[in-house]
PDB file of C-alpha atoms in Angstrom:
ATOM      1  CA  UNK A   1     -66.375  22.297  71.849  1.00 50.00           C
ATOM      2  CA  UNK A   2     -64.674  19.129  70.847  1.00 58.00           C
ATOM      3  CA  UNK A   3     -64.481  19.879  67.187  1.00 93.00           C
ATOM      4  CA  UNK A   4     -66.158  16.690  66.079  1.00 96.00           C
ATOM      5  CA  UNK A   5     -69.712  16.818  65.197  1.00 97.00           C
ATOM      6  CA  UNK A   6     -72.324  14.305  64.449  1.00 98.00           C
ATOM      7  CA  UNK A   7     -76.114  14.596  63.122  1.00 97.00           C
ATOM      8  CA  UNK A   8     -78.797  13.475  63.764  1.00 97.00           C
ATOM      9  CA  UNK A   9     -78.315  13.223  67.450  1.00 97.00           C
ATOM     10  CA  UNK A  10     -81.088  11.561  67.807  1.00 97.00           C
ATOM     11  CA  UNK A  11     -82.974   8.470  65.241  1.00 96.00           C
ATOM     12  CA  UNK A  12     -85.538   6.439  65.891  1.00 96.00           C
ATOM     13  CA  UNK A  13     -85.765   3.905  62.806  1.00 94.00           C
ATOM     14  CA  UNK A  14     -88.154   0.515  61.568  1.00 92.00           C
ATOM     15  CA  UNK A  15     -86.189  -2.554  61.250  1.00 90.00           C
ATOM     16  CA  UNK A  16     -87.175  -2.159  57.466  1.00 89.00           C
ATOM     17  CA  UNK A  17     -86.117   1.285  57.440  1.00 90.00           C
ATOM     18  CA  UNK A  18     -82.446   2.483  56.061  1.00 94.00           C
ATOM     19  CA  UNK A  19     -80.889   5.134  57.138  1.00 96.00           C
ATOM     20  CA  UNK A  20     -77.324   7.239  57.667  1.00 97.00           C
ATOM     21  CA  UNK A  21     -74.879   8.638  60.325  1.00 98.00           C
ATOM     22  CA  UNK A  22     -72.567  11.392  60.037  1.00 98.00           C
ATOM     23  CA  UNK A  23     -70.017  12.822  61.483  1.00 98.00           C
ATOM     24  CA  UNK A  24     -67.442  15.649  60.654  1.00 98.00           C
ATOM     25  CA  UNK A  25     -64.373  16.391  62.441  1.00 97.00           C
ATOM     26  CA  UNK A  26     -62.851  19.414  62.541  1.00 96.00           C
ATOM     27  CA  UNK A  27     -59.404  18.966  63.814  1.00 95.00           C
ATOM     28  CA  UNK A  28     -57.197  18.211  60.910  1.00 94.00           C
ATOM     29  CA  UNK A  29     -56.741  14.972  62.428  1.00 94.00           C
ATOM     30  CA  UNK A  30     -56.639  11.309  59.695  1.00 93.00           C
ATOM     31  CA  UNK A  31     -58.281   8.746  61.457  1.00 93.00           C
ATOM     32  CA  UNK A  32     -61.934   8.408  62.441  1.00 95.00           C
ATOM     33  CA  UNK A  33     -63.348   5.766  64.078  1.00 95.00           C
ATOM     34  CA  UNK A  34     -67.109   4.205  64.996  1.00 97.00           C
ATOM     35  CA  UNK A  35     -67.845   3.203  68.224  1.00 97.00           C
ATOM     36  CA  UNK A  36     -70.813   1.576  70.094  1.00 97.00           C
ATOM     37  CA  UNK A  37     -72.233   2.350  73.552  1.00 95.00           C
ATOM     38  CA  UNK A  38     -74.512   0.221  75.269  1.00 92.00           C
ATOM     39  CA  UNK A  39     -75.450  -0.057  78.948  1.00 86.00           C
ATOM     40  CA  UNK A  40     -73.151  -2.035  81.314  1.00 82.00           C
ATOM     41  CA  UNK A  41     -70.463  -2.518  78.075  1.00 87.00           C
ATOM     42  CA  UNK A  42     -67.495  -0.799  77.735  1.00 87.00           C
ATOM     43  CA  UNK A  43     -67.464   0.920  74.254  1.00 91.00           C
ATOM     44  CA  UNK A  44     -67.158  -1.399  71.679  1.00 93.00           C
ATOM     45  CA  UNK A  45     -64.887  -0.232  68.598  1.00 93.00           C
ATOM     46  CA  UNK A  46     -66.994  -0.771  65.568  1.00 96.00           C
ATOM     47  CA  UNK A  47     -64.829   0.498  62.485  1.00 95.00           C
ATOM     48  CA  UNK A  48     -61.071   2.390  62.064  1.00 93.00           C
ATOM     49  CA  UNK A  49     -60.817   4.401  59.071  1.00 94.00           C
ATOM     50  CA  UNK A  50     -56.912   5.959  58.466  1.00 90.00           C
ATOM     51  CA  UNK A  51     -56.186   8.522  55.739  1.00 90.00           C
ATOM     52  CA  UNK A  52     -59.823   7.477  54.089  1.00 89.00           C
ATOM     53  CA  UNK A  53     -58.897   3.405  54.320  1.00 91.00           C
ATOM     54  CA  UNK A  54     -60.329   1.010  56.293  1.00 91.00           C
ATOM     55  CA  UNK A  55     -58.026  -0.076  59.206  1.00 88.00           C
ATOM     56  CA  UNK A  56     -60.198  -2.261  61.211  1.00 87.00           C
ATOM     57  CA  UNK A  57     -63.464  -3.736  60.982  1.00 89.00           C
ATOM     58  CA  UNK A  58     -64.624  -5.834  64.563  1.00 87.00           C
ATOM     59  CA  UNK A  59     -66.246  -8.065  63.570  1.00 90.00           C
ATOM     60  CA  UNK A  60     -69.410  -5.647  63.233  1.00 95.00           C
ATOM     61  CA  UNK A  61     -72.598  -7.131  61.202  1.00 95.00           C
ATOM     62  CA  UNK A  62     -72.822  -6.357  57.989  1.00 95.00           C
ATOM     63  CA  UNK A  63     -76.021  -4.447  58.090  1.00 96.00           C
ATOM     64  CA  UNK A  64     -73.309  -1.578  59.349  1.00 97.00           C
ATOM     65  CA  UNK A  65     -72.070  -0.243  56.262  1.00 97.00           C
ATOM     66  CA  UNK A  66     -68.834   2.875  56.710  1.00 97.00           C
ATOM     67  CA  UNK A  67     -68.151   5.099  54.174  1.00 97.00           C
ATOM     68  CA  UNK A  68     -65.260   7.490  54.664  1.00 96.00           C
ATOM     69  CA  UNK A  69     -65.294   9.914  51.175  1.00 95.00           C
ATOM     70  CA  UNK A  70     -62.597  12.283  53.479  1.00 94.00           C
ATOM     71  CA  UNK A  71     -60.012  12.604  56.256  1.00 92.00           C
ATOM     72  CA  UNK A  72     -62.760  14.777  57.714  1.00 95.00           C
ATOM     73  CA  UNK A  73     -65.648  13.032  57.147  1.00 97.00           C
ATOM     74  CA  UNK A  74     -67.177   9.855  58.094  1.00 98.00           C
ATOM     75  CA  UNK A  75     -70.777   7.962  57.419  1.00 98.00           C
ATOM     76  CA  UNK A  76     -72.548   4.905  59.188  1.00 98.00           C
ATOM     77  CA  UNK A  77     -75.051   3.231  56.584  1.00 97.00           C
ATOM     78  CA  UNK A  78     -77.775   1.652  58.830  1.00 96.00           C
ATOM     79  CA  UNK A  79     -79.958  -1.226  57.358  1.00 94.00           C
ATOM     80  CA  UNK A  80     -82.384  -3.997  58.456  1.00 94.00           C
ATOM     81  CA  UNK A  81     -81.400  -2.783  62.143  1.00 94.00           C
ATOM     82  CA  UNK A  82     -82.398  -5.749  65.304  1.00 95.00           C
ATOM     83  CA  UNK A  83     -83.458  -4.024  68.456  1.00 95.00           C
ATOM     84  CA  UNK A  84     -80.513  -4.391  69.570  1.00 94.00           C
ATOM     85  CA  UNK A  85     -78.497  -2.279  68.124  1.00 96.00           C
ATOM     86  CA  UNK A  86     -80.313  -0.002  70.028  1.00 96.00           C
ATOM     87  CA  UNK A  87     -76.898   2.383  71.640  1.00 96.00           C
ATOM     88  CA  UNK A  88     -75.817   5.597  71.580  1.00 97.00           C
ATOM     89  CA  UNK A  89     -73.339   5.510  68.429  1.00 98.00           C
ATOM     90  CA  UNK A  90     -70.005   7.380  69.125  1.00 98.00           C
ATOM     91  CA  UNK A  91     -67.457   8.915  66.087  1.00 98.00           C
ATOM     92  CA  UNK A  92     -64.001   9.696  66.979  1.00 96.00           C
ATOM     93  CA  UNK A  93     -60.860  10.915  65.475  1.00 95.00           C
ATOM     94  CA  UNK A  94     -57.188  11.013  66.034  1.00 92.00           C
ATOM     95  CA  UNK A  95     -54.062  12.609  64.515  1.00 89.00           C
ATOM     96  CA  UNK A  96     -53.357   9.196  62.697  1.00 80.00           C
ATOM     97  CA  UNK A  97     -49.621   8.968  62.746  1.00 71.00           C
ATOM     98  CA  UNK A  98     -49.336   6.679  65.869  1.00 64.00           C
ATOM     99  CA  UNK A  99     -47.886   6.795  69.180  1.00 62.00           C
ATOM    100  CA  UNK A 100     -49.003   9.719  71.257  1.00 59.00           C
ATOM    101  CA  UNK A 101     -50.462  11.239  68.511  1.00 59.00           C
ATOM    102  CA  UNK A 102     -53.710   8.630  68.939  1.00 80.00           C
ATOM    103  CA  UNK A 103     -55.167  10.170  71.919  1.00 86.00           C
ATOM    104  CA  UNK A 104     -59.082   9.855  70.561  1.00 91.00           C
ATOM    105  CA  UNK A 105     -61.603  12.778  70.579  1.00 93.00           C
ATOM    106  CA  UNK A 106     -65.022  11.884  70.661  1.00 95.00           C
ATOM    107  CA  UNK A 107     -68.244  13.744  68.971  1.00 96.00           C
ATOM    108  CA  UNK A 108     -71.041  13.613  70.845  1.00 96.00           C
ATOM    109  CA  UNK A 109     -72.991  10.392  69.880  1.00 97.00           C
ATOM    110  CA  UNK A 110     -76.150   9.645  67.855  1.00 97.00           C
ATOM    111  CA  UNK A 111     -78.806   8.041  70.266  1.00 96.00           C
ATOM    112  CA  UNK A 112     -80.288   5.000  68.063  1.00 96.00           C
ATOM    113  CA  UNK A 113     -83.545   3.356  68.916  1.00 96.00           C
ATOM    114  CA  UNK A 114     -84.840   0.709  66.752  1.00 95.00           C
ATOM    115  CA  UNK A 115     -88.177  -0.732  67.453  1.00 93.00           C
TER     116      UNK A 115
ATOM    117  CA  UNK B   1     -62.877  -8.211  73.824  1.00 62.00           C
ATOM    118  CA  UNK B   2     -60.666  -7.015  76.367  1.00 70.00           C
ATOM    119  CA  UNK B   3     -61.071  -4.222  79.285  1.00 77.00           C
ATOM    120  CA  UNK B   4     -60.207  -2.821  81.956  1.00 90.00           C
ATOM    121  CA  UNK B   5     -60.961  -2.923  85.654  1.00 94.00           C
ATOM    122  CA  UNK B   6     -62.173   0.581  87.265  1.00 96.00           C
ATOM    123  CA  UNK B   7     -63.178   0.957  90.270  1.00 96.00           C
ATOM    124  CA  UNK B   8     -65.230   2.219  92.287  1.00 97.00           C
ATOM    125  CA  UNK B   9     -68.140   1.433  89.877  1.00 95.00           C
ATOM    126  CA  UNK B  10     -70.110   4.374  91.412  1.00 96.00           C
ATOM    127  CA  UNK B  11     -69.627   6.902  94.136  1.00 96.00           C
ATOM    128  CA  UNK B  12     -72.182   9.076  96.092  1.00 96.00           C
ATOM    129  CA  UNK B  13     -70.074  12.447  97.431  1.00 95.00           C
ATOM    130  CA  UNK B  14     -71.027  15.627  99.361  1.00 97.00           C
ATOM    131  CA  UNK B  15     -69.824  18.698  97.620  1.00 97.00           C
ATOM    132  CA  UNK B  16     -66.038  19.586  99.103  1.00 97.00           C
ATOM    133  CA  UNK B  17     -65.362  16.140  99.285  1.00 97.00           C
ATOM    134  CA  UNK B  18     -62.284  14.481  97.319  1.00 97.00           C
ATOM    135  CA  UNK B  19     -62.888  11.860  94.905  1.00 96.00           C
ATOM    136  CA  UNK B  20     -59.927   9.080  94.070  1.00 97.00           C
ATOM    137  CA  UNK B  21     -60.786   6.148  91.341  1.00 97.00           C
ATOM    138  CA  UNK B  22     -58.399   3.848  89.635  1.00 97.00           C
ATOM    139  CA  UNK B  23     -57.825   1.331  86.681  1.00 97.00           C
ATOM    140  CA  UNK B  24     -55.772  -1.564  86.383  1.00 96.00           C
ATOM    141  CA  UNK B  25     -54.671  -4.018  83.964  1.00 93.00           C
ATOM    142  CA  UNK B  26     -52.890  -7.572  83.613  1.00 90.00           C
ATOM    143  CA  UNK B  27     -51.219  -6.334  80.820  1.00 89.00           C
ATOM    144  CA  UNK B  28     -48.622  -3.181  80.301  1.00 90.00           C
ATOM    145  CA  UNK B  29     -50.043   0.228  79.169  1.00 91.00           C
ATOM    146  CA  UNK B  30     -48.375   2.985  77.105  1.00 89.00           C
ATOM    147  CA  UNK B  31     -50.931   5.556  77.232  1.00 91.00           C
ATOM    148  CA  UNK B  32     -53.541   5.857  79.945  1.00 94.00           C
ATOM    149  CA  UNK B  33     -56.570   8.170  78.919  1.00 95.00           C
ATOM    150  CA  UNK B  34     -59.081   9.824  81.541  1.00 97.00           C
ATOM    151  CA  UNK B  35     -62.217  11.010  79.909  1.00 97.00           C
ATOM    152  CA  UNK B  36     -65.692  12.239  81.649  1.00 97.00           C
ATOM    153  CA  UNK B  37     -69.162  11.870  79.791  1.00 96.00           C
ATOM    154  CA  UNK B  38     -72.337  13.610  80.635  1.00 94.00           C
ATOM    155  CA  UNK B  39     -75.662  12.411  80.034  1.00 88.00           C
ATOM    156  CA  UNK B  40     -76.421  12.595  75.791  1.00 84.00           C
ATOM    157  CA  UNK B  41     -72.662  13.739  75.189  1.00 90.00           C
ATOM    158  CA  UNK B  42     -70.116  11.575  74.081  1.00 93.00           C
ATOM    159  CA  UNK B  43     -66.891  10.954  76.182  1.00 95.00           C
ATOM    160  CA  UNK B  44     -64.691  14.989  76.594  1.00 94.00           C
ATOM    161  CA  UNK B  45     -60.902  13.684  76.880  1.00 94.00           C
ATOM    162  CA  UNK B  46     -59.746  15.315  80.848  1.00 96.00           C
ATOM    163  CA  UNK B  47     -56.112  13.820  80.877  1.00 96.00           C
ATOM    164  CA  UNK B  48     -53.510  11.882  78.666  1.00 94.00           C
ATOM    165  CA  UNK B  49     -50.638  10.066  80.095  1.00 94.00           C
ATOM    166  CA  UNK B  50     -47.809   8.344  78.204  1.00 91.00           C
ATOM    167  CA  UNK B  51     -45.207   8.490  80.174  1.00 93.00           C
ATOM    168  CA  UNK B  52     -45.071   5.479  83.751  1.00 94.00           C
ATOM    169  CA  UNK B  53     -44.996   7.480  86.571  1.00 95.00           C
ATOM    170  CA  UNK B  54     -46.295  10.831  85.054  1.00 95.00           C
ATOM    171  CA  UNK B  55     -48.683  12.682  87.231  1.00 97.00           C
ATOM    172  CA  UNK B  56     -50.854  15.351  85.095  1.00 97.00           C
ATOM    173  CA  UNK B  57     -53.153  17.980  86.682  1.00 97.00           C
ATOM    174  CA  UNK B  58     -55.826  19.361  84.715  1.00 95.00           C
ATOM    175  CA  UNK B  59     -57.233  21.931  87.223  1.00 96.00           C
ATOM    176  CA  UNK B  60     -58.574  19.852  90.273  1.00 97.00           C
ATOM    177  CA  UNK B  61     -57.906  17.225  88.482  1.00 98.00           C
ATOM    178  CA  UNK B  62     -55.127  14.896  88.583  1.00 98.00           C
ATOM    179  CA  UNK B  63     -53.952  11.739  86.714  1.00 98.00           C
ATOM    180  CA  UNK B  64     -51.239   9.486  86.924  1.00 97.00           C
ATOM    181  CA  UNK B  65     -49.423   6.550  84.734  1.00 96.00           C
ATOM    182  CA  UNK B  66     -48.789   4.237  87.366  1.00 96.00           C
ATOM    183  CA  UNK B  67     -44.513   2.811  87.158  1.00 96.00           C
ATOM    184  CA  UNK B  68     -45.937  -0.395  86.774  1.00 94.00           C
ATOM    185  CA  UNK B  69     -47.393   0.328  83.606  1.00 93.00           C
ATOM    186  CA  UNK B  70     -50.238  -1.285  84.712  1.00 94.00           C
ATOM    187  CA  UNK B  71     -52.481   1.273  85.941  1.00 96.00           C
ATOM    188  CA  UNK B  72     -53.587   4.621  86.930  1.00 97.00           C
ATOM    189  CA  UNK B  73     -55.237   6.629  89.227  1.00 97.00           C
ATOM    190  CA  UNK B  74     -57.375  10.100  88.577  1.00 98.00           C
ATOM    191  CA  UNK B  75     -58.388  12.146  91.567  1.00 98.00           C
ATOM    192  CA  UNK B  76     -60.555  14.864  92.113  1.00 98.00           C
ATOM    193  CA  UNK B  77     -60.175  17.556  94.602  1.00 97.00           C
ATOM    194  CA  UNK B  78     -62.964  19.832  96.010  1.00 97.00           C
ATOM    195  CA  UNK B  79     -66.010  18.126  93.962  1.00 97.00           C
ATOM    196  CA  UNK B  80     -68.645  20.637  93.198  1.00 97.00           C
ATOM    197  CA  UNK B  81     -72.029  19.361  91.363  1.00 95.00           C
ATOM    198  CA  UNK B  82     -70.745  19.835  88.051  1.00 95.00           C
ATOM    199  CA  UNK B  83     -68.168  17.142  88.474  1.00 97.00           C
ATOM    200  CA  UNK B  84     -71.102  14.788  88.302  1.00 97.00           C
ATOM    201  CA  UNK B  85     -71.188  12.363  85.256  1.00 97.00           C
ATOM    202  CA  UNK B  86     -69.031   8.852  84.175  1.00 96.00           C
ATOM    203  CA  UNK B  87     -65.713   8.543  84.179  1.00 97.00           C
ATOM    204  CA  UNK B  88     -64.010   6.375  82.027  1.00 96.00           C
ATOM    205  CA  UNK B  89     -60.158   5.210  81.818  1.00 96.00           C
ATOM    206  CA  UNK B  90     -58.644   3.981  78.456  1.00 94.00           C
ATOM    207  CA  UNK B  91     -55.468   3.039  77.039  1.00 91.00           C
ATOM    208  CA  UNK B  92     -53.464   1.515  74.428  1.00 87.00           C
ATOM    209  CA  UNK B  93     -51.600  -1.595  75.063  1.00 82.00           C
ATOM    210  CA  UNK B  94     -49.356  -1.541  72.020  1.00 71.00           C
ATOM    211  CA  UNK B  95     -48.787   0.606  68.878  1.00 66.00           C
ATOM    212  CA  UNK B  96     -52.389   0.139  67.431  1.00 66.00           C
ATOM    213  CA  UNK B  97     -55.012   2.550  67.347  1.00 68.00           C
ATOM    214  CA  UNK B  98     -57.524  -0.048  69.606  1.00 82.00           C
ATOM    215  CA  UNK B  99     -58.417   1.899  72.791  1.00 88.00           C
ATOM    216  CA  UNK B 100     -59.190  -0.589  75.748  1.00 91.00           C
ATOM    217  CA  UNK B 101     -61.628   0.781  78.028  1.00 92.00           C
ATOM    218  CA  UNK B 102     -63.211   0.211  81.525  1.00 93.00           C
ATOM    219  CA  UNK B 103     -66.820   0.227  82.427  1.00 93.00           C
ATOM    220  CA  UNK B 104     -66.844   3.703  83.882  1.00 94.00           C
ATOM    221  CA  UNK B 105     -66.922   5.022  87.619  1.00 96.00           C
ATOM    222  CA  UNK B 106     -70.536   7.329  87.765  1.00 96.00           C
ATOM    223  CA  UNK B 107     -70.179   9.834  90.425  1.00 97.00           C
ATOM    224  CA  UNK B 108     -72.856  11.618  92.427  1.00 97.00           C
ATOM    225  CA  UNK B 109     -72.040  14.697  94.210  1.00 96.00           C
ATOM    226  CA  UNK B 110     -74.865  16.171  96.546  1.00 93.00           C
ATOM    227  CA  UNK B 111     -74.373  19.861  96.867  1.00 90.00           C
TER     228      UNK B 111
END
């Protein structure tokens, strides 16, 4: 039980198609993050959120869209997807006050095909 | 964008057997992370380090933050088939939240 939680786990979407990622952490913890996994990459940070504000965006396309309404909750707004964001998406949070206290916990991914 | 080096990439065990992978880095550490992930689950965090030359057990597990600061080690003692799955080292090479990660070591244990 890793106290972060996302839904769906699984989404298969149209490249015309718009859709949304959640997660929910459950750990009292202020930052959340978005992550991407794809095969033979190390995970590629996406988006930092800290105490609801955007920390860090990498460079991500802007067909990813984060919302963060709460410490505790945190969204992915998918549209006009390529193929190749095909991944398994990965949310994360951390206590948010820096220094040890940013030891990441993961939820356990959304698997994303587009076609 | 920056990473790590882990190795082995992937290793093929009998059950009983230890296990020993490692990460390095050309730059300094201050944490050092050791997480597993299983097929369609995201990455479960095993060990933290912050301290060079800490050595962490987690069960038959154990980590450490090499004095260098530039890398670590995780073994595993007495594999048994549930050990199978990736293994990934991380860490953060300054006061920002950015993990750095390595490509993962999958291992295989035959029982």
């Amino acid at each position: 039980e890793t106290g972060v939680t996302q839904t769906p786990r699984h989404l298969v979407m149209g490249m015309t198609n718009k859709k949304s990622l959640k997660c929910e952490q459950h750990l009292g913890h202020n930052a959340m993050y978005w992550y991407k996994q794809s095969a033979k990459k190390p995970l590629e940070l996406m988006f930092v959120y800290n105490f609801k504000e955007q920390t860090e965006n990498n460079s991500v396309p802007s067909r990813f869209s984060p919302e963060c309404p709460n410490s505790s909750h945190l969204f992915l707004h998918l549209h006009t997807l390529q193929p190749e964001d095909s991944a398994l998406y990965l949310c994360a949070s951390s206590q948010g006050s820096g220094g040890n206290q940013e030891t990441q916990y993961f939820g356990p991914g959304t698997r994303l095909l587009v076609l | 964008g920056q990473q790590l080096n882990q190795s082995p990439q992937s290793m093929f065990i009998q059950e009983g057997e230890d296990v020993s992978m490692n990460c390095t880095s050309s730059s300094i550490f201050n944490t050092w992370l050791w997480y597993k992930q299983e097929p369609g689950e995201g990455p479960v965090l095993l060990i933290a380090l912050y301290k060079a030359g800490e050595l962490t057990s987690n069960g038959r597990l154990t980590a450490q933050f090499g004095i260098t600061r530039k890398d670590s080690f995780l073994n595993i003692s007495a594999s048994i088939p549930s050990d199978v799955g990736i293994y990934f080292c991380a860490g953060h090479a300054g006061n920002n939240r950015k993990l750095i990660w390595g490509l993962g070591t999958s291992l295989a244990v035959n029982p």
